[in-house]
Amino acid sequence: MHEKERIIEEYEISPYTMAIFPMLYGSKVYSEILEVENQFISPFKPLDIVKKSCQYFGASYEGSNDMVLHKK
C-alpha cells in the first residue's frame, strides 16, 4: 500500500477528487480514489460512491447523468 493510501468507509466526491477506479479485492469490487495529494481505498464500488455523492449534494445520479448526456 502506498504511504499516502488508506482505507476509508465514507467518501464524497470533492474538488480534490481526480479519479475513482474500480479495483478487485478478492472477489469484490472496491474503489481506488485518487485525489490531488491523497490516495484512498473504499470498500464500495465507484458507481456507489458517485450515486452517494450526488445524493449528499442534493442531486440524483439519474438527473445528473441525464444532464451530462443531453448537454449541447
mmCIF file with all atom_site columns, N, CA and C in Angstrom:
data_model
loop_
_atom_site.group_PDB
_atom_site.id
_atom_site.type_symbol
_atom_site.label_atom_id
_atom_site.label_alt_id
_atom_site.label_comp_id
_atom_site.label_asym_id
_atom_site.label_entity_id
_atom_site.label_seq_id
_atom_site.pdbx_PDB_ins_code
_atom_site.Cartn_x
_atom_site.Cartn_y
_atom_site.Cartn_z
_atom_site.occupancy
_atom_site.B_iso_or_equiv
_atom_site.pdbx_formal_charge
_atom_site.auth_seq_id
_atom_site.auth_comp_id
_atom_site.auth_asym_id
_atom_site.auth_atom_id
_atom_site.pdbx_PDB_model_num
ATOM 1   N N  . MET A 1 1  ? 0.837   -1.183  0.000   1.00 0.00 ? 1  MET A N  1
ATOM 2   C CA . MET A 1 1  ? 0.000   0.000   0.000   1.00 0.00 ? 1  MET A CA 1
ATOM 3   C C  . MET A 1 1  ? 0.877   1.239   0.000   1.00 0.00 ? 1  MET A C  1
ATOM 4   N N  . HIS A 1 2  ? 0.547   2.188   -0.828  1.00 0.00 ? 2  HIS A N  1
ATOM 5   C CA . HIS A 1 2  ? 1.277   3.453   -0.940  1.00 0.00 ? 2  HIS A CA 1
ATOM 6   C C  . HIS A 1 2  ? 1.235   4.181   0.400   1.00 0.00 ? 2  HIS A C  1
ATOM 7   N N  . GLU A 1 3  ? 2.260   4.952   0.732   1.00 0.00 ? 3  GLU A N  1
ATOM 8   C CA . GLU A 1 3  ? 2.331   5.606   2.034   1.00 0.00 ? 3  GLU A CA 1
ATOM 9   C C  . GLU A 1 3  ? 1.200   6.604   2.269   1.00 0.00 ? 3  GLU A C  1
ATOM 10  N N  . LYS A 1 4  ? 0.643   7.198   1.210   1.00 0.00 ? 4  LYS A N  1
ATOM 11  C CA . LYS A 1 4  ? -0.454  8.139   1.372   1.00 0.00 ? 4  LYS A CA 1
ATOM 12  C C  . LYS A 1 4  ? -1.816  7.470   1.161   1.00 0.00 ? 4  LYS A C  1
ATOM 13  N N  . GLU A 1 5  ? -1.840  6.160   0.992   1.00 0.00 ? 5  GLU A N  1
ATOM 14  C CA . GLU A 1 5  ? -3.062  5.420   0.717   1.00 0.00 ? 5  GLU A CA 1
ATOM 15  C C  . GLU A 1 5  ? -3.618  4.843   2.013   1.00 0.00 ? 5  GLU A C  1
ATOM 16  N N  . ARG A 1 6  ? -4.928  4.994   2.216   1.00 0.00 ? 6  ARG A N  1
ATOM 17  C CA . ARG A 1 6  ? -5.540  4.420   3.401   1.00 0.00 ? 6  ARG A CA 1
ATOM 18  C C  . ARG A 1 6  ? -6.956  3.974   3.089   1.00 0.00 ? 6  ARG A C  1
ATOM 19  N N  . ILE A 1 7  ? -7.453  3.054   3.876   1.00 0.00 ? 7  ILE A N  1
ATOM 20  C CA . ILE A 1 7  ? -8.806  2.542   3.694   1.00 0.00 ? 7  ILE A CA 1
ATOM 21  C C  . ILE A 1 7  ? -9.777  3.456   4.427   1.00 0.00 ? 7  ILE A C  1
ATOM 22  N N  . ILE A 1 8  ? -10.855 3.849   3.720   1.00 0.00 ? 8  ILE A N  1
ATOM 23  C CA . ILE A 1 8  ? -11.860 4.716   4.313   1.00 0.00 ? 8  ILE A CA 1
ATOM 24  C C  . ILE A 1 8  ? -13.244 4.100   4.115   1.00 0.00 ? 8  ILE A C  1
ATOM 25  N N  . GLU A 1 9  ? -14.159 4.389   5.000   1.00 0.00 ? 9  GLU A N  1
ATOM 26  C CA . GLU A 1 9  ? -15.525 3.867   4.910   1.00 0.00 ? 9  GLU A CA 1
ATOM 27  C C  . GLU A 1 9  ? -16.477 4.851   4.237   1.00 0.00 ? 9  GLU A C  1
ATOM 28  N N  . GLU A 1 10 ? -16.230 6.146   4.369   1.00 0.00 ? 10 GLU A N  1
ATOM 29  C CA . GLU A 1 10 ? -17.108 7.179   3.818   1.00 0.00 ? 10 GLU A CA 1
ATOM 30  C C  . GLU A 1 10 ? -16.301 8.052   2.862   1.00 0.00 ? 10 GLU A C  1
ATOM 31  N N  . TYR A 1 11 ? -16.933 8.435   1.742   1.00 0.00 ? 11 TYR A N  1
ATOM 32  C CA . TYR A 1 11 ? -16.250 9.344   0.827   1.00 0.00 ? 11 TYR A CA 1
ATOM 33  C C  . TYR A 1 11 ? -17.277 10.085  -0.006  1.00 0.00 ? 11 TYR A C  1
ATOM 34  N N  . GLU A 1 12 ? -17.130 11.387  -0.117  1.00 0.00 ? 12 GLU A N  1
ATOM 35  C CA . GLU A 1 12 ? -17.903 12.210  -1.030  1.00 0.00 ? 12 GLU A CA 1
ATOM 36  C C  . GLU A 1 12 ? -16.928 12.840  -2.027  1.00 0.00 ? 12 GLU A C  1
ATOM 37  N N  . ILE A 1 13 ? -17.322 12.854  -3.283  1.00 0.00 ? 13 ILE A N  1
ATOM 38  C CA . ILE A 1 13 ? -16.512 13.475  -4.320  1.00 0.00 ? 13 ILE A CA 1
ATOM 39  C C  . ILE A 1 13 ? -16.367 14.962  -4.003  1.00 0.00 ? 13 ILE A C  1
ATOM 40  N N  . SER A 1 14 ? -15.170 15.473  -4.203  1.00 0.00 ? 14 SER A N  1
ATOM 41  C CA . SER A 1 14 ? -14.883 16.878  -3.904  1.00 0.00 ? 14 SER A CA 1
ATOM 42  C C  . SER A 1 14 ? -14.056 17.481  -5.042  1.00 0.00 ? 14 SER A C  1
ATOM 43  N N  . PRO A 1 15 ? -13.764 18.771  -4.963  1.00 0.00 ? 15 PRO A N  1
ATOM 44  C CA . PRO A 1 15 ? -12.903 19.376  -5.987  1.00 0.00 ? 15 PRO A CA 1
ATOM 45  C C  . PRO A 1 15 ? -11.503 18.761  -6.027  1.00 0.00 ? 15 PRO A C  1
ATOM 46  N N  . TYR A 1 16 ? -11.110 18.046  -4.964  1.00 0.00 ? 16 TYR A N  1
ATOM 47  C CA . TYR A 1 16 ? -9.790  17.402  -4.919  1.00 0.00 ? 16 TYR A CA 1
ATOM 48  C C  . TYR A 1 16 ? -9.791  16.022  -5.569  1.00 0.00 ? 16 TYR A C  1
ATOM 49  N N  . THR A 1 17 ? -10.969 15.474  -5.862  1.00 0.00 ? 17 THR A N  1
ATOM 50  C CA . THR A 1 17 ? -11.076 14.146  -6.463  1.00 0.00 ? 17 THR A CA 1
ATOM 51  C C  . THR A 1 17 ? -10.622 14.207  -7.916  1.00 0.00 ? 17 THR A C  1
ATOM 52  N N  . MET A 1 18 ? -9.624  13.399  -8.236  1.00 0.00 ? 18 MET A N  1
ATOM 53  C CA . MET A 1 18 ? -9.101  13.355  -9.604  1.00 0.00 ? 18 MET A CA 1
ATOM 54  C C  . MET A 1 18 ? -9.683  12.174  -10.383 1.00 0.00 ? 18 MET A C  1
ATOM 55  N N  . ALA A 1 19 ? -9.836  11.011  -9.723  1.00 0.00 ? 19 ALA A N  1
ATOM 56  C CA . ALA A 1 19 ? -10.344 9.817   -10.392 1.00 0.00 ? 19 ALA A CA 1
ATOM 57  C C  . ALA A 1 19 ? -10.782 8.789   -9.355  1.00 0.00 ? 19 ALA A C  1
ATOM 58  N N  . ILE A 1 20 ? -11.726 7.943   -9.774  1.00 0.00 ? 20 ILE A N  1
ATOM 59  C CA . ILE A 1 20 ? -12.146 6.801   -8.956  1.00 0.00 ? 20 ILE A CA 1
ATOM 60  C C  . ILE A 1 20 ? -12.104 5.590   -9.871  1.00 0.00 ? 20 ILE A C  1
ATOM 61  N N  . PHE A 1 21 ? -11.232 4.638   -9.546  1.00 0.00 ? 21 PHE A N  1
ATOM 62  C CA . PHE A 1 21 ? -11.043 3.446   -10.362 1.00 0.00 ? 21 PHE A CA 1
ATOM 63  C C  . PHE A 1 21 ? -11.584 2.219   -9.641  1.00 0.00 ? 21 PHE A C  1
ATOM 64  N N  . PRO A 1 22 ? -12.191 1.286   -10.389 1.00 0.00 ? 22 PRO A N  1
ATOM 65  C CA . PRO A 1 22 ? -12.556 0.010   -9.767  1.00 0.00 ? 22 PRO A CA 1
ATOM 66  C C  . PRO A 1 22 ? -11.303 -0.824  -9.550  1.00 0.00 ? 22 PRO A C  1
ATOM 67  N N  . MET A 1 23 ? -11.280 -1.568  -8.467  1.00 0.00 ? 23 MET A N  1
ATOM 68  C CA . MET A 1 23 ? -10.164 -2.482  -8.227  1.00 0.00 ? 23 MET A CA 1
ATOM 69  C C  . MET A 1 23 ? -10.703 -3.748  -7.583  1.00 0.00 ? 23 MET A C  1
ATOM 70  N N  . LEU A 1 24 ? -10.174 -4.879  -7.996  1.00 0.00 ? 24 LEU A N  1
ATOM 71  C CA . LEU A 1 24 ? -10.596 -6.145  -7.411  1.00 0.00 ? 24 LEU A CA 1
ATOM 72  C C  . LEU A 1 24 ? -9.883  -6.361  -6.092  1.00 0.00 ? 24 LEU A C  1
ATOM 73  N N  . TYR A 1 25 ? -10.651 -6.732  -5.096  1.00 0.00 ? 25 TYR A N  1
ATOM 74  C CA . TYR A 1 25 ? -10.105 -7.063  -3.781  1.00 0.00 ? 25 TYR A CA 1
ATOM 75  C C  . TYR A 1 25 ? -10.719 -8.393  -3.418  1.00 0.00 ? 25 TYR A C  1
ATOM 76  N N  . GLY A 1 26 ? -9.978  -9.465  -3.678  1.00 0.00 ? 26 GLY A N  1
ATOM 77  C CA . GLY A 1 26 ? -10.554 -10.803 -3.549  1.00 0.00 ? 26 GLY A CA 1
ATOM 78  C C  . GLY A 1 26 ? -11.596 -10.978 -4.638  1.00 0.00 ? 26 GLY A C  1
ATOM 79  N N  . SER A 1 27 ? -12.823 -11.285 -4.249  1.00 0.00 ? 27 SER A N  1
ATOM 80  C CA . SER A 1 27 ? -13.903 -11.437 -5.229  1.00 0.00 ? 27 SER A CA 1
ATOM 81  C C  . SER A 1 27 ? -14.811 -10.206 -5.269  1.00 0.00 ? 27 SER A C  1
ATOM 82  N N  . LYS A 1 28 ? -14.455 -9.145  -4.563  1.00 0.00 ? 28 LYS A N  1
ATOM 83  C CA . LYS A 1 28 ? -15.278 -7.941  -4.509  1.00 0.00 ? 28 LYS A CA 1
ATOM 84  C C  . LYS A 1 28 ? -14.642 -6.802  -5.299  1.00 0.00 ? 28 LYS A C  1
ATOM 85  N N  . VAL A 1 29 ? -15.485 -5.857  -5.702  1.00 0.00 ? 29 VAL A N  1
ATOM 86  C CA . VAL A 1 29 ? -15.003 -4.658  -6.384  1.00 0.00 ? 29 VAL A CA 1
ATOM 87  C C  . VAL A 1 29 ? -14.966 -3.521  -5.370  1.00 0.00 ? 29 VAL A C  1
ATOM 88  N N  . TYR A 1 30 ? -13.796 -2.968  -5.171  1.00 0.00 ? 30 TYR A N  1
ATOM 89  C CA . TYR A 1 30 ? -13.594 -1.809  -4.311  1.00 0.00 ? 30 TYR A CA 1
ATOM 90  C C  . TYR A 1 30 ? -13.284 -0.614  -5.207  1.00 0.00 ? 30 TYR A C  1
ATOM 91  N N  . SER A 1 31 ? -13.040 0.528   -4.593  1.00 0.00 ? 31 SER A N  1
ATOM 92  C CA . SER A 1 31 ? -12.667 1.719   -5.346  1.00 0.00 ? 31 SER A CA 1
ATOM 93  C C  . SER A 1 31 ? -11.301 2.210   -4.912  1.00 0.00 ? 31 SER A C  1
ATOM 94  N N  . GLU A 1 32 ? -10.507 2.575   -5.879  1.00 0.00 ? 32 GLU A N  1
ATOM 95  C CA . GLU A 1 32 ? -9.258  3.283   -5.621  1.00 0.00 ? 32 GLU A CA 1
ATOM 96  C C  . GLU A 1 32 ? -9.537  4.738   -5.965  1.00 0.00 ? 32 GLU A C  1
ATOM 97  N N  . ILE A 1 33 ? -9.419  5.605   -4.972  1.00 0.00 ? 33 ILE A N  1
ATOM 98  C CA . ILE A 1 33 ? -9.749  7.015   -5.135  1.00 0.00 ? 33 ILE A CA 1
ATOM 99  C C  . ILE A 1 33 ? -8.463  7.823   -5.148  1.00 0.00 ? 33 ILE A C  1
ATOM 100 N N  . LEU A 1 34 ? -8.288  8.587   -6.209  1.00 0.00 ? 34 LEU A N  1
ATOM 101 C CA . LEU A 1 34 ? -7.107  9.435   -6.320  1.00 0.00 ? 34 LEU A CA 1
ATOM 102 C C  . LEU A 1 34 ? -7.519  10.889  -6.151  1.00 0.00 ? 34 LEU A C  1
ATOM 103 N N  . GLU A 1 35 ? -6.894  11.558  -5.201  1.00 0.00 ? 35 GLU A N  1
ATOM 104 C CA . GLU A 1 35 ? -7.076  12.978  -5.007  1.00 0.00 ? 35 GLU A CA 1
ATOM 105 C C  . GLU A 1 35 ? -5.780  13.676  -5.383  1.00 0.00 ? 35 GLU A C  1
ATOM 106 N N  . VAL A 1 36 ? -5.786  14.989  -5.361  1.00 0.00 ? 36 VAL A N  1
ATOM 107 C CA . VAL A 1 36 ? -4.611  15.762  -5.734  1.00 0.00 ? 36 VAL A CA 1
ATOM 108 C C  . VAL A 1 36 ? -3.398  15.323  -4.929  1.00 0.00 ? 36 VAL A C  1
ATOM 109 N N  . GLU A 1 37 ? -3.549  15.164  -3.611  1.00 0.00 ? 37 GLU A N  1
ATOM 110 C CA . GLU A 1 37 ? -2.410  14.795  -2.768  1.00 0.00 ? 37 GLU A CA 1
ATOM 111 C C  . GLU A 1 37 ? -2.652  13.565  -1.906  1.00 0.00 ? 37 GLU A C  1
ATOM 112 N N  . ASN A 1 38 ? -3.734  12.822  -2.159  1.00 0.00 ? 38 ASN A N  1
ATOM 113 C CA . ASN A 1 38 ? -4.044  11.638  -1.357  1.00 0.00 ? 38 ASN A CA 1
ATOM 114 C C  . ASN A 1 38 ? -4.493  10.497  -2.245  1.00 0.00 ? 38 ASN A C  1
ATOM 115 N N  . GLN A 1 39 ? -4.489  9.326   -1.658  1.00 0.00 ? 39 GLN A N  1
ATOM 116 C CA . GLN A 1 39 ? -4.972  8.134   -2.337  1.00 0.00 ? 39 GLN A CA 1
ATOM 117 C C  . GLN A 1 39 ? -5.694  7.292   -1.299  1.00 0.00 ? 39 GLN A C  1
ATOM 118 N N  . PHE A 1 40 ? -6.916  6.827   -1.635  1.00 0.00 ? 40 PHE A N  1
ATOM 119 C CA . PHE A 1 40 ? -7.723  6.055   -0.695  1.00 0.00 ? 40 PHE A CA 1
ATOM 120 C C  . PHE A 1 40 ? -8.222  4.774   -1.332  1.00 0.00 ? 40 PHE A C  1
ATOM 121 N N  . ILE A 1 41 ? -8.597  3.829   -0.489  1.00 0.00 ? 41 ILE A N  1
ATOM 122 C CA . ILE A 1 41 ? -9.282  2.616   -0.905  1.00 0.00 ? 41 ILE A CA 1
ATOM 123 C C  . ILE A 1 41 ? -10.619 2.616   -0.177  1.00 0.00 ? 41 ILE A C  1
ATOM 124 N N  . SER A 1 42 ? -11.703 2.350   -0.912  1.00 0.00 ? 42 SER A N  1
ATOM 125 C CA . SER A 1 42 ? -13.031 2.280   -0.320  1.00 0.00 ? 42 SER A CA 1
ATOM 126 C C  . SER A 1 42 ? -13.639 0.918   -0.634  1.00 0.00 ? 42 SER A C  1
ATOM 127 N N  . PRO A 1 43 ? -14.360 0.328   0.313   1.00 0.00 ? 43 PRO A N  1
ATOM 128 C CA . PRO A 1 43 ? -14.982 -0.974  0.057   1.00 0.00 ? 43 PRO A CA 1
ATOM 129 C C  . PRO A 1 43 ? -16.242 -0.880  -0.807  1.00 0.00 ? 43 PRO A C  1
ATOM 130 N N  . PHE A 1 44 ? -16.538 0.304   -1.341  1.00 0.00 ? 44 PHE A N  1
ATOM 131 C CA . PHE A 1 44 ? -17.711 0.489   -2.193  1.00 0.00 ? 44 PHE A CA 1
ATOM 132 C C  . PHE A 1 44 ? -17.302 0.586   -3.656  1.00 0.00 ? 44 PHE A C  1
ATOM 133 N N  . LYS A 1 45 ? -18.213 0.198   -4.549  1.00 0.00 ? 45 LYS A N  1
ATOM 134 C CA . LYS A 1 45 ? -17.962 0.304   -5.981  1.00 0.00 ? 45 LYS A CA 1
ATOM 135 C C  . LYS A 1 45 ? -17.942 1.770   -6.386  1.00 0.00 ? 45 LYS A C  1
ATOM 136 N N  . PRO A 1 46 ? -17.193 2.115   -7.447  1.00 0.00 ? 46 PRO A N  1
ATOM 137 C CA . PRO A 1 46 ? -17.141 3.509   -7.893  1.00 0.00 ? 46 PRO A CA 1
ATOM 138 C C  . PRO A 1 46 ? -18.522 4.123   -8.148  1.00 0.00 ? 46 PRO A C  1
ATOM 139 N N  . LEU A 1 47 ? -19.416 3.397   -8.799  1.00 0.00 ? 47 LEU A N  1
ATOM 140 C CA . LEU A 1 47 ? -20.747 3.941   -9.079  1.00 0.00 ? 47 LEU A CA 1
ATOM 141 C C  . LEU A 1 47 ? -21.513 4.217   -7.791  1.00 0.00 ? 47 LEU A C  1
ATOM 142 N N  . ASP A 1 48 ? -21.330 3.373   -6.772  1.00 0.00 ? 48 ASP A N  1
ATOM 143 C CA . ASP A 1 48 ? -21.984 3.614   -5.485  1.00 0.00 ? 48 ASP A CA 1
ATOM 144 C C  . ASP A 1 48 ? -21.490 4.927   -4.863  1.00 0.00 ? 48 ASP A C  1
ATOM 145 N N  . ILE A 1 49 ? -20.202 5.203   -4.988  1.00 0.00 ? 49 ILE A N  1
ATOM 146 C CA . ILE A 1 49 ? -19.641 6.457   -4.459  1.00 0.00 ? 49 ILE A CA 1
ATOM 147 C C  . ILE A 1 49 ? -20.198 7.651   -5.229  1.00 0.00 ? 49 ILE A C  1
ATOM 148 N N  . VAL A 1 50 ? -20.294 7.532   -6.548  1.00 0.00 ? 50 VAL A N  1
ATOM 149 C CA . VAL A 1 50 ? -20.836 8.621   -7.363  1.00 0.00 ? 50 VAL A CA 1
ATOM 150 C C  . VAL A 1 50 ? -22.293 8.879   -6.989  1.00 0.00 ? 50 VAL A C  1
ATOM 151 N N  . LYS A 1 51 ? -23.094 7.830   -6.885  1.00 0.00 ? 51 LYS A N  1
ATOM 152 C CA . LYS A 1 51 ? -24.505 7.996   -6.533  1.00 0.00 ? 51 LYS A CA 1
ATOM 153 C C  . LYS A 1 51 ? -24.671 8.606   -5.146  1.00 0.00 ? 51 LYS A C  1
ATOM 154 N N  . LYS A 1 52 ? -23.880 8.145   -4.178  1.00 0.00 ? 52 LYS A N  1
ATOM 155 C CA . LYS A 1 52 ? -23.970 8.682   -2.823  1.00 0.00 ? 52 LYS A CA 1
ATOM 156 C C  . LYS A 1 52 ? -23.541 10.145  -2.787  1.00 0.00 ? 52 LYS A C  1
ATOM 157 N N  . SER A 1 53 ? -22.531 10.492  -3.556  1.00 0.00 ? 53 SER A N  1
ATOM 158 C CA . SER A 1 53 ? -22.069 11.881  -3.610  1.00 0.00 ? 53 SER A CA 1
ATOM 159 C C  . SER A 1 53 ? -23.133 12.786  -4.228  1.00 0.00 ? 53 SER A C  1
ATOM 160 N N  . CYS A 1 54 ? -23.799 12.318  -5.266  1.00 0.00 ? 54 CYS A N  1
ATOM 161 C CA . CYS A 1 54 ? -24.892 13.094  -5.863  1.00 0.00 ? 54 CYS A CA 1
ATOM 162 C C  . CYS A 1 54 ? -25.965 13.347  -4.807  1.00 0.00 ? 54 CYS A C  1
ATOM 163 N N  . GLN A 1 55 ? -26.346 12.296  -4.098  1.00 0.00 ? 55 GLN A N  1
ATOM 164 C CA . GLN A 1 55 ? -27.377 12.420  -3.067  1.00 0.00 ? 55 GLN A CA 1
ATOM 165 C C  . GLN A 1 55 ? -26.925 13.368  -1.960  1.00 0.00 ? 55 GLN A C  1
ATOM 166 N N  . TYR A 1 56 ? -25.679 13.271  -1.552  1.00 0.00 ? 56 TYR A N  1
ATOM 167 C CA . TYR A 1 56 ? -25.133 14.125  -0.499  1.00 0.00 ? 56 TYR A CA 1
ATOM 168 C C  . TYR A 1 56 ? -25.242 15.608  -0.875  1.00 0.00 ? 56 TYR A C  1
ATOM 169 N N  . PHE A 1 57 ? -25.019 15.902  -2.151  1.00 0.00 ? 57 PHE A N  1
ATOM 170 C CA . PHE A 1 57 ? -25.059 17.285  -2.613  1.00 0.00 ? 57 PHE A CA 1
ATOM 171 C C  . PHE A 1 57 ? -26.438 17.697  -3.144  1.00 0.00 ? 57 PHE A C  1
ATOM 172 N N  . GLY A 1 58 ? -27.456 16.872  -2.895  1.00 0.00 ? 58 GLY A N  1
ATOM 173 C CA . GLY A 1 58 ? -28.830 17.236  -3.226  1.00 0.00 ? 58 GLY A CA 1
ATOM 174 C C  . GLY A 1 58 ? -29.248 16.992  -4.654  1.00 0.00 ? 58 GLY A C  1
ATOM 175 N N  . ALA A 1 59 ? -28.604 16.068  -5.321  1.00 0.00 ? 59 ALA A N  1
ATOM 176 C CA . ALA A 1 59 ? -28.960 15.724  -6.698  1.00 0.00 ? 59 ALA A CA 1
ATOM 177 C C  . ALA A 1 59 ? -29.203 14.226  -6.787  1.00 0.00 ? 59 ALA A C  1
ATOM 178 N N  . SER A 1 60 ? -29.765 13.801  -7.886  1.00 0.00 ? 60 SER A N  1
ATOM 179 C CA . SER A 1 60 ? -29.891 12.361  -8.115  1.00 0.00 ? 60 SER A CA 1
ATOM 180 C C  . SER A 1 60 ? -28.890 11.974  -9.202  1.00 0.00 ? 60 SER A C  1
ATOM 181 N N  . TYR A 1 61 ? -28.426 10.755  -9.142  1.00 0.00 ? 61 TYR A N  1
ATOM 182 C CA . TYR A 1 61 ? -27.497 10.284  -10.173 1.00 0.00 ? 61 TYR A CA 1
ATOM 183 C C  . TYR A 1 61 ? -28.184 10.316  -11.535 1.00 0.00 ? 61 TYR A C  1
ATOM 184 N N  . GLU A 1 62 ? -29.437 9.865   -11.572 1.00 0.00 ? 62 GLU A N  1
ATOM 185 C CA . GLU A 1 62 ? -30.163 9.805   -12.833 1.00 0.00 ? 62 GLU A CA 1
ATOM 186 C C  . GLU A 1 62 ? -30.305 11.202  -13.440 1.00 0.00 ? 62 GLU A C  1
ATOM 187 N N  . GLY A 1 63 ? -30.665 12.195  -12.631 1.00 0.00 ? 63 GLY A N  1
ATOM 188 C CA . GLY A 1 63 ? -30.800 13.566  -13.118 1.00 0.00 ? 63 GLY A CA 1
ATOM 189 C C  . GLY A 1 63 ? -29.471 14.141  -13.577 1.00 0.00 ? 63 GLY A C  1
ATOM 190 N N  . SER A 1 64 ? -28.425 13.887  -12.812 1.00 0.00 ? 64 SER A N  1
ATOM 191 C CA . SER A 1 64 ? -27.096 14.374  -13.186 1.00 0.00 ? 64 SER A CA 1
ATOM 192 C C  . SER A 1 64 ? -26.615 13.721  -14.473 1.00 0.00 ? 64 SER A C  1
ATOM 193 N N  . ASN A 1 65 ? -26.858 12.438  -14.605 1.00 0.00 ? 65 ASN A N  1
ATOM 194 C CA . ASN A 1 65 ? -26.445 11.692  -15.792 1.00 0.00 ? 65 ASN A CA 1
ATOM 195 C C  . ASN A 1 65 ? -27.210 12.183  -17.019 1.00 0.00 ? 65 ASN A C  1
ATOM 196 N N  . ASP A 1 66 ? -28.527 12.408  -16.878 1.00 0.00 ? 66 ASP A N  1
ATOM 197 C CA . ASP A 1 66 ? -29.323 12.923  -17.998 1.00 0.00 ? 66 ASP A CA 1
ATOM 198 C C  . ASP A 1 66 ? -28.808 14.285  -18.445 1.00 0.00 ? 66 ASP A C  1
ATOM 199 N N  . MET A 1 67 ? -28.453 15.142  -17.486 1.00 0.00 ? 67 MET A N  1
ATOM 200 C CA . MET A 1 67 ? -27.974 16.475  -17.813 1.00 0.00 ? 67 MET A CA 1
ATOM 201 C C  . MET A 1 67 ? -26.666 16.389  -18.616 1.00 0.00 ? 67 MET A C  1
ATOM 202 N N  . VAL A 1 68 ? -25.778 15.501  -18.239 1.00 0.00 ? 68 VAL A N  1
ATOM 203 C CA . VAL A 1 68 ? -24.500 15.345  -18.951 1.00 0.00 ? 68 VAL A CA 1
ATOM 204 C C  . VAL A 1 68 ? -24.723 14.762  -20.341 1.00 0.00 ? 68 VAL A C  1
ATOM 205 N N  . LEU A 1 69 ? -25.596 13.765  -20.454 1.00 0.00 ? 69 LEU A N  1
ATOM 206 C CA . LEU A 1 69 ? -25.829 13.114  -21.733 1.00 0.00 ? 69 LEU A CA 1
ATOM 207 C C  . LEU A 1 69 ? -26.543 14.023  -22.733 1.00 0.00 ? 69 LEU A C  1
ATOM 208 N N  . HIS A 1 70 ? -27.385 14.926  -22.240 1.00 0.00 ? 70 HIS A N  1
ATOM 209 C CA . HIS A 1 70 ? -28.189 15.750  -23.144 1.00 0.00 ? 70 HIS A CA 1
ATOM 210 C C  . HIS A 1 70 ? -27.674 17.176  -23.255 1.00 0.00 ? 70 HIS A C  1
ATOM 211 N N  . LYS A 1 71 ? -26.525 17.459  -22.677 1.00 0.00 ? 71 LYS A N  1
ATOM 212 C CA . LYS A 1 71 ? -25.961 18.801  -22.740 1.00 0.00 ? 71 LYS A CA 1
ATOM 213 C C  . LYS A 1 71 ? -25.507 19.090  -24.170 1.00 0.00 ? 71 LYS A C  1
ATOM 214 N N  . LYS A 1 72 ? -25.850 20.252  -24.652 1.00 0.00 ? 72 LYS A N  1
ATOM 215 C CA . LYS A 1 72 ? -25.485 20.610  -26.040 1.00 0.00 ? 72 LYS A CA 1
ATOM 216 C C  . LYS A 1 72 ? -24.482 21.720  -26.052 1.00 0.00 ? 72 LYS A C  1
#
